Amino acid sequence: MMDEELEEKTVNRAAREGDILSLKTLLENGADLDCRDNRGWYPIHEAAFGGHTECLQTLLNHENCCVNWEGFQKETPLYVAVKACNESCVNVLLSHQADPNILNHMEESPLYQAVLQGSMNMVEKLLRHGGNADQKQYTGDAPLHVAASNGNLGIVKLLLEYGAIQDTVSDFNMTPLFLSARFGHAHVLSYLIGSAKAAGQGYLVDKQAEDGATPLYLSAQNGNSDCVQILLKEGADPHFKTSEKDCEAMPLHAAVQFAHKECVGLLCDVTDIDLCCKCAVGTPLKFAINDQNNGDCLKQLIERGYDINSQSVTYHGLENSIFTRPFQKSCTEFTFLTWTLLSNYHGSTAYPNMVKILLDSGAHVNSTKDTELPPLLAAIIRHVGKDILELLITYGADVEVHHPSVRIIDNMSMALKLALMVKNLTAVRVLLEHNVTPPNPQYSQGREREIMMIFWHRCYQHTGETTSGKARSLWSPKGLKHLSRCKIRRSLGTTKFKERLSQLSTCQPPILPHLMMDYLEYKYELGE
């Protein structure tokens, strides 16, 4: 090598490049070994990280070299060799009594890093040379936590063989068993449970993390059905609840929330319905309905006996609605059908399916008490499609719905009044087609009268009815004849009104005289 080239070389550079000839020449000429780069690394770090075994051996043989020199982040040559997976360099360093328990600035030991790299050979060598199997890094994770999280059963067995403590916990009170369940490593979980029971630590199956979650809860939340099955078989309690204020929940809630239907099926069979529904978050049905693609979980819950007509749902979207304040205050309970209609109105293709599942399963299509918001009104508020409105009416929704806290003039249907106020013309048309009592615009005042008059004409245009002639007072005074008409109209069912009348007129002999049929269609009042 030429002298000019040698002058440009440093011991660090030679070690980094694995240039053994330059390194030996520099050392023979008295070059310093304790020179450091901007990371605080010595030449021995460079050789160990680069996997240059011969350079590393040469440096270690020098009398001024320290095998445990630390960089600025407190990393030793052994640590960087492990991190770079240079097993041959690890062997050389250990043969020169490198300390396997010196921690870097994150309190990570070479053993911790070896477990992180998944190298069973390096883990075994470090343990044989005195590596601490329970040394934790700054988050409280021990090597066993890492091995369990990564699903490395071989390393788990090795660590336990060298005395690793299985009930060790991280800063969040999580055990290695907990982490194996969380990440779905069923083979590791099964082994750790067996090991724990053999050591008299069977309680680890249900040991809760800082937030109260159990291994079963995390398995259910992440959809690890194999782990759920193992834990239940080993006696895990499905009734342990998370401890967050106002958010306590059981594993079944977690499985439903994230639509893990296999886990839901397993947990439904062992979870007490009453205890589950008494959690702060309420019944798991709420989580099934929250996800419009969670129909399978919803069906499972209903089949297992969860009450779809329970009144445990609150909704805060009506404060600024078009309803009067007494109505807002009185309607504080929503069935799941109503809640679904209020919450899920973004046009999802799965949405009608969720509504139909509820209806097919016996959901109340009309409110059963004054504190409930009627489902039909919820549908009108959210401008749901015609198909949903007709589905509700087909299942028996009352188009003439009333509420004692809302004063409606002329006995007009509350549903129709609401549809007019929110400008939901689709709902107006559907309601009129299904025999709702139409509004009387002459009873309104001022601007509202003009708006209702317009809707009066528009509604009849949309239903194919004529609007010729001036609209007159239809119900004042309310004679027996008119009240009878309203009763007959309502008795004709949910079939389209004009179609139903047409069917009656074609019967032989006719069921109703033509004069009466004209009267039912308000033709006299409309001047026809």
mmCIF file of C-alpha atoms in Angstrom, residues 131-458:
data_model
loop_
_atom_site.group_PDB
_atom_site.id
_atom_site.type_symbol
_atom_site.label_atom_id
_atom_site.label_comp_id
_atom_site.label_asym_id
_atom_site.label_seq_id
_atom_site.Cartn_x
_atom_site.Cartn_y
_atom_site.Cartn_z
ATOM 1 C CA GLY A 131 -27.402 -12.675 29.943
ATOM 2 C CA ASN A 132 -30.242 -11.587 32.260
ATOM 3 C CA ALA A 133 -33.436 -13.208 30.971
ATOM 4 C CA ASP A 134 -35.606 -10.724 32.896
ATOM 5 C CA GLN A 135 -33.822 -7.437 32.152
ATOM 6 C CA LYS A 136 -36.489 -4.895 31.142
ATOM 7 C CA GLN A 137 -36.121 -1.954 28.802
ATOM 8 C CA TYR A 138 -37.621 1.476 29.379
ATOM 9 C CA THR A 139 -41.255 0.487 28.684
ATOM 10 C CA GLY A 140 -41.051 -2.396 31.115
ATOM 11 C CA ASP A 141 -40.896 -5.080 28.431
ATOM 12 C CA ALA A 142 -38.670 -8.049 29.207
ATOM 13 C CA PRO A 143 -37.233 -10.384 26.543
ATOM 14 C CA LEU A 144 -40.113 -12.794 27.208
ATOM 15 C CA HIS A 145 -42.616 -10.061 26.287
ATOM 16 C CA VAL A 146 -40.896 -9.611 22.932
ATOM 17 C CA ALA A 147 -40.697 -13.327 22.175
ATOM 18 C CA ALA A 148 -44.375 -13.801 23.028
ATOM 19 C CA SER A 149 -45.403 -10.777 20.939
ATOM 20 C CA ASN A 150 -43.472 -12.084 17.941
ATOM 21 C CA GLY A 151 -44.812 -15.620 18.302
ATOM 22 C CA ASN A 152 -41.337 -17.148 18.615
ATOM 23 C CA LEU A 153 -42.069 -20.305 20.588
ATOM 24 C CA GLY A 154 -38.470 -21.577 20.455
ATOM 25 C CA ILE A 155 -37.133 -18.441 22.119
ATOM 26 C CA VAL A 156 -40.010 -18.462 24.641
ATOM 27 C CA LYS A 157 -39.049 -21.982 25.703
ATOM 28 C CA LEU A 158 -35.380 -21.035 25.869
ATOM 29 C CA LEU A 159 -36.006 -17.997 28.054
ATOM 30 C CA LEU A 160 -38.224 -19.977 30.430
ATOM 31 C CA GLU A 161 -35.581 -22.679 30.555
ATOM 32 C CA TYR A 162 -33.076 -20.064 31.738
ATOM 33 C CA GLY A 163 -35.414 -18.847 34.459
ATOM 34 C CA ALA A 164 -37.415 -16.058 32.838
ATOM 35 C CA ILE A 165 -40.280 -14.943 35.087
ATOM 36 C CA GLN A 166 -43.603 -15.574 33.378
ATOM 37 C CA ASP A 167 -45.708 -13.243 35.533
ATOM 38 C CA THR A 168 -43.474 -10.266 34.763
ATOM 39 C CA VAL A 169 -45.465 -7.229 33.631
ATOM 40 C CA SER A 170 -44.739 -4.208 31.460
ATOM 41 C CA ASP A 171 -45.540 -0.605 32.344
ATOM 42 C CA PHE A 172 -49.143 -1.256 31.280
ATOM 43 C CA ASN A 173 -49.388 -4.381 33.438
ATOM 44 C CA MET A 174 -49.288 -6.703 30.423
ATOM 45 C CA THR A 175 -47.833 -10.190 30.788
ATOM 46 C CA PRO A 176 -46.149 -12.219 28.025
ATOM 47 C CA LEU A 177 -49.234 -14.462 28.013
ATOM 48 C CA PHE A 178 -51.415 -11.387 27.478
ATOM 49 C CA LEU A 179 -49.311 -10.311 24.491
ATOM 50 C CA SER A 180 -49.362 -13.739 22.855
ATOM 51 C CA ALA A 181 -53.172 -13.610 22.989
ATOM 52 C CA ARG A 182 -53.259 -10.028 21.745
ATOM 53 C CA PHE A 183 -51.233 -10.811 18.636
ATOM 54 C CA GLY A 184 -52.923 -14.130 17.913
ATOM 55 C CA HIS A 185 -50.042 -16.542 18.540
ATOM 56 C CA ALA A 186 -52.138 -19.503 19.636
ATOM 57 C CA HIS A 187 -49.205 -21.944 19.835
ATOM 58 C CA VAL A 188 -47.277 -19.627 22.166
ATOM 59 C CA LEU A 189 -50.398 -18.886 24.210
ATOM 60 C CA SER A 190 -51.120 -22.567 24.712
ATOM 61 C CA TYR A 191 -47.551 -23.237 25.845
ATOM 62 C CA LEU A 192 -47.487 -20.266 28.235
ATOM 63 C CA ILE A 193 -50.796 -21.292 29.818
ATOM 64 C CA GLY A 194 -49.471 -24.810 30.375
ATOM 65 C CA SER A 195 -46.235 -23.455 31.821
ATOM 66 C CA ALA A 196 -48.100 -21.020 34.074
ATOM 67 C CA LYS A 197 -50.391 -23.714 35.452
ATOM 68 C CA ALA A 198 -47.431 -26.009 36.069
ATOM 69 C CA ALA A 199 -45.827 -23.219 38.091
ATOM 70 C CA GLY A 200 -49.021 -22.555 40.049
ATOM 71 C CA GLN A 201 -49.726 -19.354 38.115
ATOM 72 C CA GLY A 202 -52.999 -20.275 36.461
ATOM 73 C CA TYR A 203 -54.350 -16.848 37.403
ATOM 74 C CA LEU A 204 -52.366 -15.399 34.496
ATOM 75 C CA VAL A 205 -55.139 -16.605 32.168
ATOM 76 C CA ASP A 206 -57.315 -13.777 33.491
ATOM 77 C CA LYS A 207 -54.664 -11.269 34.588
ATOM 78 C CA GLN A 208 -55.878 -7.815 33.606
ATOM 79 C CA ALA A 209 -53.839 -5.051 32.018
ATOM 80 C CA GLU A 210 -53.844 -1.503 33.331
ATOM 81 C CA ASP A 211 -57.145 -0.717 31.609
ATOM 82 C CA GLY A 212 -58.790 -3.897 32.886
ATOM 83 C CA ALA A 213 -58.540 -5.798 29.611
ATOM 84 C CA THR A 214 -57.842 -9.521 29.861
ATOM 85 C CA PRO A 215 -56.095 -11.821 27.370
ATOM 86 C CA LEU A 216 -59.571 -12.962 26.322
ATOM 87 C CA TYR A 217 -60.687 -9.375 25.718
ATOM 88 C CA LEU A 218 -57.713 -8.600 23.452
ATOM 89 C CA SER A 219 -58.097 -11.887 21.581
ATOM 90 C CA ALA A 220 -61.744 -11.059 20.909
ATOM 91 C CA GLN A 221 -60.981 -7.467 19.951
ATOM 92 C CA ASN A 222 -58.392 -8.550 17.391
ATOM 93 C CA GLY A 223 -60.394 -11.455 15.997
ATOM 94 C CA ASN A 224 -58.026 -14.175 17.220
ATOM 95 C CA SER A 225 -60.642 -16.917 17.384
ATOM 96 C CA ASP A 226 -58.070 -19.686 17.996
ATOM 97 C CA CYS A 227 -56.833 -17.832 21.064
ATOM 98 C CA VAL A 228 -60.395 -17.205 22.250
ATOM 99 C CA GLN A 229 -61.094 -20.913 21.987
ATOM 100 C CA ILE A 230 -57.933 -21.842 23.906
ATOM 101 C CA LEU A 231 -58.565 -19.328 26.679
ATOM 102 C CA LEU A 232 -62.176 -20.417 27.162
ATOM 103 C CA LYS A 233 -61.094 -24.049 27.247
ATOM 104 C CA GLU A 234 -58.518 -23.186 29.911
ATOM 105 C CA GLY A 235 -61.125 -21.502 32.079
ATOM 106 C CA ALA A 236 -60.847 -17.822 31.148
ATOM 107 C CA ASP A 237 -63.752 -15.793 32.546
ATOM 108 C CA PRO A 238 -65.688 -13.956 29.789
ATOM 109 C CA HIS A 239 -67.247 -11.589 32.339
ATOM 110 C CA PHE A 240 -64.151 -9.600 33.300
ATOM 111 C CA LYS A 241 -64.727 -5.967 32.324
ATOM 112 C CA THR A 242 -62.412 -3.186 31.256
ATOM 113 C CA SER A 243 -62.042 -0.523 33.914
ATOM 114 C CA GLU A 244 -62.271 2.719 31.946
ATOM 115 C CA LYS A 245 -64.896 5.038 33.384
ATOM 116 C CA ASP A 246 -68.184 4.937 31.466
ATOM 117 C CA CYS A 247 -66.606 2.528 28.969
ATOM 118 C CA GLU A 248 -66.482 -0.769 30.838
ATOM 119 C CA ALA A 249 -67.018 -3.630 28.430
ATOM 120 C CA MET A 250 -66.684 -7.398 28.181
ATOM 121 C CA PRO A 251 -64.894 -9.481 25.534
ATOM 122 C CA LEU A 252 -68.187 -9.991 23.688
ATOM 123 C CA HIS A 253 -68.559 -6.230 23.236
ATOM 124 C CA ALA A 254 -65.083 -6.078 21.709
ATOM 125 C CA ALA A 255 -65.738 -8.960 19.323
ATOM 126 C CA VAL A 256 -68.996 -7.411 18.120
ATOM 127 C CA GLN A 257 -67.540 -3.915 17.808
ATOM 128 C CA PHE A 258 -64.905 -5.135 15.353
ATOM 129 C CA ALA A 259 -67.241 -7.582 13.566
ATOM 130 C CA HIS A 260 -65.344 -10.775 14.448
ATOM 131 C CA LYS A 261 -68.249 -13.169 13.979
ATOM 132 C CA GLU A 262 -66.328 -16.349 14.924
ATOM 133 C CA CYS A 263 -65.322 -14.815 18.234
ATOM 134 C CA VAL A 264 -68.880 -13.567 18.731
ATOM 135 C CA GLY A 265 -70.211 -17.086 18.266
ATOM 136 C CA LEU A 266 -67.763 -18.525 20.815
ATOM 137 C CA LEU A 267 -68.408 -15.818 23.393
ATOM 138 C CA CYS A 268 -72.194 -15.739 23.015
ATOM 139 C CA ASP A 269 -72.341 -19.319 24.261
ATOM 140 C CA VAL A 270 -70.587 -18.506 27.548
ATOM 141 C CA THR A 271 -71.536 -14.881 28.298
ATOM 142 C CA ASP A 272 -74.444 -14.090 30.594
ATOM 143 C CA ILE A 273 -76.829 -11.744 28.768
ATOM 144 C CA ASP A 274 -77.912 -9.794 31.847
ATOM 145 C CA LEU A 275 -74.363 -9.227 33.096
ATOM 146 C CA CYS A 276 -73.229 -8.203 29.629
ATOM 147 C CA CYS A 277 -76.026 -5.672 29.177
ATOM 148 C CA LYS A 278 -75.347 -4.126 32.597
ATOM 149 C CA CYS A 279 -71.908 -2.920 31.487
ATOM 150 C CA ALA A 280 -71.475 0.829 31.128
ATOM 151 C CA VAL A 281 -71.459 0.536 27.334
ATOM 152 C CA GLY A 282 -74.755 -1.349 27.410
ATOM 153 C CA THR A 283 -75.845 -4.215 25.209
ATOM 154 C CA PRO A 284 -73.497 -5.439 22.450
ATOM 155 C CA LEU A 285 -76.349 -4.955 19.981
ATOM 156 C CA LYS A 286 -75.376 -1.300 19.871
ATOM 157 C CA PHE A 287 -71.950 -2.156 18.466
ATOM 158 C CA ALA A 288 -73.440 -4.499 15.887
ATOM 159 C CA ILE A 289 -75.766 -1.774 14.636
ATOM 160 C CA ASN A 290 -72.956 0.796 14.541
ATOM 161 C CA ASP A 291 -71.309 -1.125 11.705
ATOM 162 C CA GLN A 292 -73.594 -1.445 8.702
ATOM 163 C CA ASN A 293 -71.602 -4.460 7.499
ATOM 164 C CA ASN A 294 -72.029 -6.295 10.791
ATOM 165 C CA GLY A 295 -75.255 -8.080 9.963
ATOM 166 C CA ASP A 296 -73.889 -11.536 10.798
ATOM 167 C CA CYS A 297 -72.966 -10.495 14.340
ATOM 168 C CA LEU A 298 -76.351 -8.821 14.754
ATOM 169 C CA LYS A 299 -78.118 -12.036 13.762
ATOM 170 C CA GLN A 300 -76.007 -14.087 16.191
ATOM 171 C CA LEU A 301 -76.847 -11.800 19.090
ATOM 172 C CA ILE A 302 -80.558 -11.824 18.298
ATOM 173 C CA GLU A 303 -80.564 -15.621 17.980
ATOM 174 C CA ARG A 304 -78.876 -15.877 21.406
ATOM 175 C CA GLY A 305 -81.663 -13.850 23.009
ATOM 176 C CA TYR A 306 -80.434 -10.256 23.088
ATOM 177 C CA ASP A 307 -83.459 -7.937 23.169
ATOM 178 C CA ILE A 308 -83.663 -5.724 20.096
ATOM 179 C CA ASN A 309 -86.438 -3.721 21.715
ATOM 180 C CA SER A 310 -84.440 -2.794 24.807
ATOM 181 C CA GLN A 311 -84.394 0.887 25.683
ATOM 182 C CA SER A 312 -80.715 1.323 26.462
ATOM 183 C CA VAL A 313 -79.759 3.600 23.590
ATOM 184 C CA THR A 314 -79.359 7.352 23.875
ATOM 185 C CA TYR A 315 -79.000 9.698 20.943
ATOM 186 C CA HIS A 316 -77.995 13.349 21.052
ATOM 187 C CA GLY A 317 -78.949 14.518 17.596
ATOM 188 C CA LEU A 318 -82.383 15.987 18.269
ATOM 189 C CA GLU A 319 -81.480 19.054 20.342
ATOM 190 C CA ASN A 320 -81.693 21.336 17.328
ATOM 191 C CA SER A 321 -84.316 19.396 15.450
ATOM 192 C CA ILE A 322 -87.614 20.688 14.134
ATOM 193 C CA PHE A 323 -89.466 19.122 17.045
ATOM 194 C CA THR A 324 -90.906 21.170 19.864
ATOM 195 C CA ARG A 325 -89.070 21.261 23.165
ATOM 196 C CA PRO A 326 -91.682 19.162 25.049
ATOM 197 C CA PHE A 327 -91.310 16.478 22.401
ATOM 198 C CA GLN A 328 -87.499 16.557 22.660
ATOM 199 C CA LYS A 329 -87.683 16.174 26.417
ATOM 200 C CA SER A 330 -90.227 13.382 26.332
ATOM 201 C CA CYS A 331 -88.589 11.218 23.646
ATOM 202 C CA THR A 332 -85.521 10.098 25.558
ATOM 203 C CA GLU A 333 -85.591 6.401 24.671
ATOM 204 C CA PHE A 334 -84.816 4.958 21.267
ATOM 205 C CA THR A 335 -85.187 1.373 20.169
ATOM 206 C CA PHE A 336 -82.376 -0.087 18.110
ATOM 207 C CA LEU A 337 -84.504 0.216 15.001
ATOM 208 C CA THR A 338 -84.942 3.944 15.625
ATOM 209 C CA TRP A 339 -81.272 4.364 16.454
ATOM 210 C CA THR A 340 -80.273 2.569 13.269
ATOM 211 C CA LEU A 341 -82.476 4.881 11.225
ATOM 212 C CA LEU A 342 -81.034 7.955 12.949
ATOM 213 C CA SER A 343 -77.393 6.922 12.827
ATOM 214 C CA ASN A 344 -76.881 5.007 9.609
ATOM 215 C CA TYR A 345 -78.105 7.117 6.759
ATOM 216 C CA HIS A 346 -75.070 7.464 4.511
ATOM 217 C CA GLY A 347 -76.317 5.398 1.600
ATOM 218 C CA SER A 348 -74.528 2.164 2.480
ATOM 219 C CA THR A 349 -75.761 -0.814 0.485
ATOM 220 C CA ALA A 350 -75.768 -2.827 3.723
ATOM 221 C CA TYR A 351 -78.046 -0.365 5.509
ATOM 222 C CA PRO A 352 -81.414 -1.696 4.201
ATOM 223 C CA ASN A 353 -80.280 -5.186 5.163
ATOM 224 C CA MET A 354 -79.656 -4.105 8.769
ATOM 225 C CA VAL A 355 -83.105 -2.523 8.961
ATOM 226 C CA LYS A 356 -84.722 -5.648 7.532
ATOM 227 C CA ILE A 357 -82.869 -7.913 9.980
ATOM 228 C CA LEU A 358 -84.301 -5.880 12.844
ATOM 229 C CA LEU A 359 -87.802 -5.897 11.403
ATOM 230 C CA ASP A 360 -87.703 -9.626 10.651
ATOM 231 C CA SER A 361 -86.565 -10.243 14.220
ATOM 232 C CA GLY A 362 -89.550 -8.506 15.758
ATOM 233 C CA ALA A 363 -88.344 -4.950 16.261
ATOM 234 C CA HIS A 364 -91.191 -2.644 17.245
ATOM 235 C CA VAL A 365 -92.063 -0.633 14.162
ATOM 236 C CA ASN A 366 -94.172 1.751 16.256
ATOM 237 C CA SER A 367 -93.302 3.317 19.585
ATOM 238 C CA THR A 368 -94.752 1.437 22.529
ATOM 239 C CA LYS A 369 -94.705 4.363 24.960
ATOM 240 C CA ASP A 370 -94.603 8.141 24.901
ATOM 241 C CA THR A 371 -90.893 8.281 25.784
ATOM 242 C CA GLU A 372 -89.896 6.533 22.551
ATOM 243 C CA LEU A 373 -89.184 8.251 19.265
ATOM 244 C CA PRO A 374 -91.285 6.499 16.579
ATOM 245 C CA PRO A 375 -89.072 4.780 13.963
ATOM 246 C CA LEU A 376 -91.038 6.289 11.067
ATOM 247 C CA LEU A 377 -90.252 9.807 12.282
ATOM 248 C CA ALA A 378 -86.570 8.932 12.575
ATOM 249 C CA ALA A 379 -86.601 7.712 8.977
ATOM 250 C CA ILE A 380 -88.221 10.939 7.789
ATOM 251 C CA ILE A 381 -85.726 13.087 9.700
ATOM 252 C CA ARG A 382 -82.824 11.343 7.994
ATOM 253 C CA HIS A 383 -84.350 11.456 4.504
ATOM 254 C CA VAL A 384 -83.946 7.711 4.069
ATOM 255 C CA GLY A 385 -84.817 6.235 0.699
ATOM 256 C CA LYS A 386 -88.265 5.280 -0.486
ATOM 257 C CA ASP A 387 -87.432 1.595 -0.062
ATOM 258 C CA ILE A 388 -86.816 1.983 3.676
ATOM 259 C CA LEU A 389 -89.965 4.041 4.201
ATOM 260 C CA GLU A 390 -92.097 1.493 2.380
ATOM 261 C CA LEU A 391 -90.394 -1.322 4.277
ATOM 262 C CA LEU A 392 -91.349 0.276 7.591
ATOM 263 C CA ILE A 393 -94.938 0.807 6.480
ATOM 264 C CA THR A 394 -95.163 -2.745 5.134
ATOM 265 C CA TYR A 395 -94.135 -4.010 8.574
ATOM 266 C CA GLY A 396 -96.898 -1.949 10.157
ATOM 267 C CA ALA A 397 -95.552 1.547 10.803
ATOM 268 C CA ASP A 398 -98.474 3.862 11.565
ATOM 269 C CA VAL A 399 -98.572 6.688 9.022
ATOM 270 C CA GLU A 400 -101.047 8.512 11.281
ATOM 271 C CA VAL A 401 -98.598 8.569 14.176
ATOM 272 C CA HIS A 402 -99.341 11.089 16.934
ATOM 273 C CA HIS A 403 -97.578 12.125 20.120
ATOM 274 C CA PRO A 404 -99.296 13.721 23.135
ATOM 275 C CA SER A 405 -96.638 16.416 23.533
ATOM 276 C CA VAL A 406 -97.014 17.653 19.958
ATOM 277 C CA ARG A 407 -100.081 19.650 18.990
ATOM 278 C CA ILE A 408 -101.054 19.096 15.381
ATOM 279 C CA ILE A 409 -104.016 21.001 13.984
ATOM 280 C CA ASP A 410 -106.786 19.145 12.210
ATOM 281 C CA ASN A 411 -105.473 15.766 13.372
ATOM 282 C CA MET A 412 -102.909 15.850 10.587
ATOM 283 C CA SER A 413 -100.443 12.981 10.741
ATOM 284 C CA MET A 414 -97.330 13.923 12.658
ATOM 285 C CA ALA A 415 -95.280 12.039 10.069
ATOM 286 C CA LEU A 416 -96.707 14.139 7.258
ATOM 287 C CA LYS A 417 -96.224 17.353 9.216
ATOM 288 C CA LEU A 418 -92.594 16.423 9.804
ATOM 289 C CA ALA A 419 -92.030 15.496 6.151
ATOM 290 C CA LEU A 420 -93.349 18.902 5.091
ATOM 291 C CA MET A 421 -91.197 20.751 7.584
ATOM 292 C CA VAL A 422 -87.945 19.017 6.588
ATOM 293 C CA LYS A 423 -88.839 19.281 2.883
ATOM 294 C CA ASN A 424 -88.755 15.520 2.465
ATOM 295 C CA LEU A 425 -90.906 15.232 -0.645
ATOM 296 C CA THR A 426 -90.108 11.534 -1.025
ATOM 297 C CA ALA A 427 -91.612 10.885 2.388
ATOM 298 C CA VAL A 428 -94.631 13.074 1.580
ATOM 299 C CA ARG A 429 -95.319 11.073 -1.536
ATOM 300 C CA VAL A 430 -94.904 7.707 0.201
ATOM 301 C CA LEU A 431 -97.164 8.752 3.059
ATOM 302 C CA LEU A 432 -99.895 9.948 0.708
ATOM 303 C CA GLU A 433 -99.624 6.780 -1.340
ATOM 304 C CA HIS A 434 -100.187 4.822 1.855
ATOM 305 C CA ASN A 435 -103.397 6.573 2.832
ATOM 306 C CA VAL A 436 -102.213 9.247 5.244
ATOM 307 C CA THR A 437 -104.703 12.029 5.976
ATOM 308 C CA PRO A 438 -103.577 14.960 3.778
ATOM 309 C CA PRO A 439 -103.016 18.450 5.209
ATOM 310 C CA ASN A 440 -105.458 21.322 4.986
ATOM 311 C CA PRO A 441 -103.503 24.414 3.902
ATOM 312 C CA GLN A 442 -106.354 26.775 4.818
ATOM 313 C CA TYR A 443 -105.722 26.154 8.502
ATOM 314 C CA SER A 444 -102.141 27.481 8.330
ATOM 315 C CA GLN A 445 -101.189 31.111 8.708
ATOM 316 C CA GLY A 446 -98.846 33.461 6.861
ATOM 317 C CA ARG A 447 -95.759 32.078 5.159
ATOM 318 C CA GLU A 448 -96.414 28.587 6.465
ATOM 319 C CA ARG A 449 -99.742 28.636 4.654
ATOM 320 C CA GLU A 450 -98.018 29.458 1.362
ATOM 321 C CA ILE A 451 -95.479 26.685 1.846
ATOM 322 C CA MET A 452 -98.137 24.136 2.701
ATOM 323 C CA MET A 453 -100.261 25.204 -0.272
ATOM 324 C CA ILE A 454 -97.301 24.576 -2.559
ATOM 325 C CA PHE A 455 -96.720 21.181 -0.995
ATOM 326 C CA TRP A 456 -100.415 20.477 -1.329
ATOM 327 C CA HIS A 457 -100.203 20.852 -5.098
ATOM 328 C CA ARG A 458 -96.804 19.165 -5.391
#
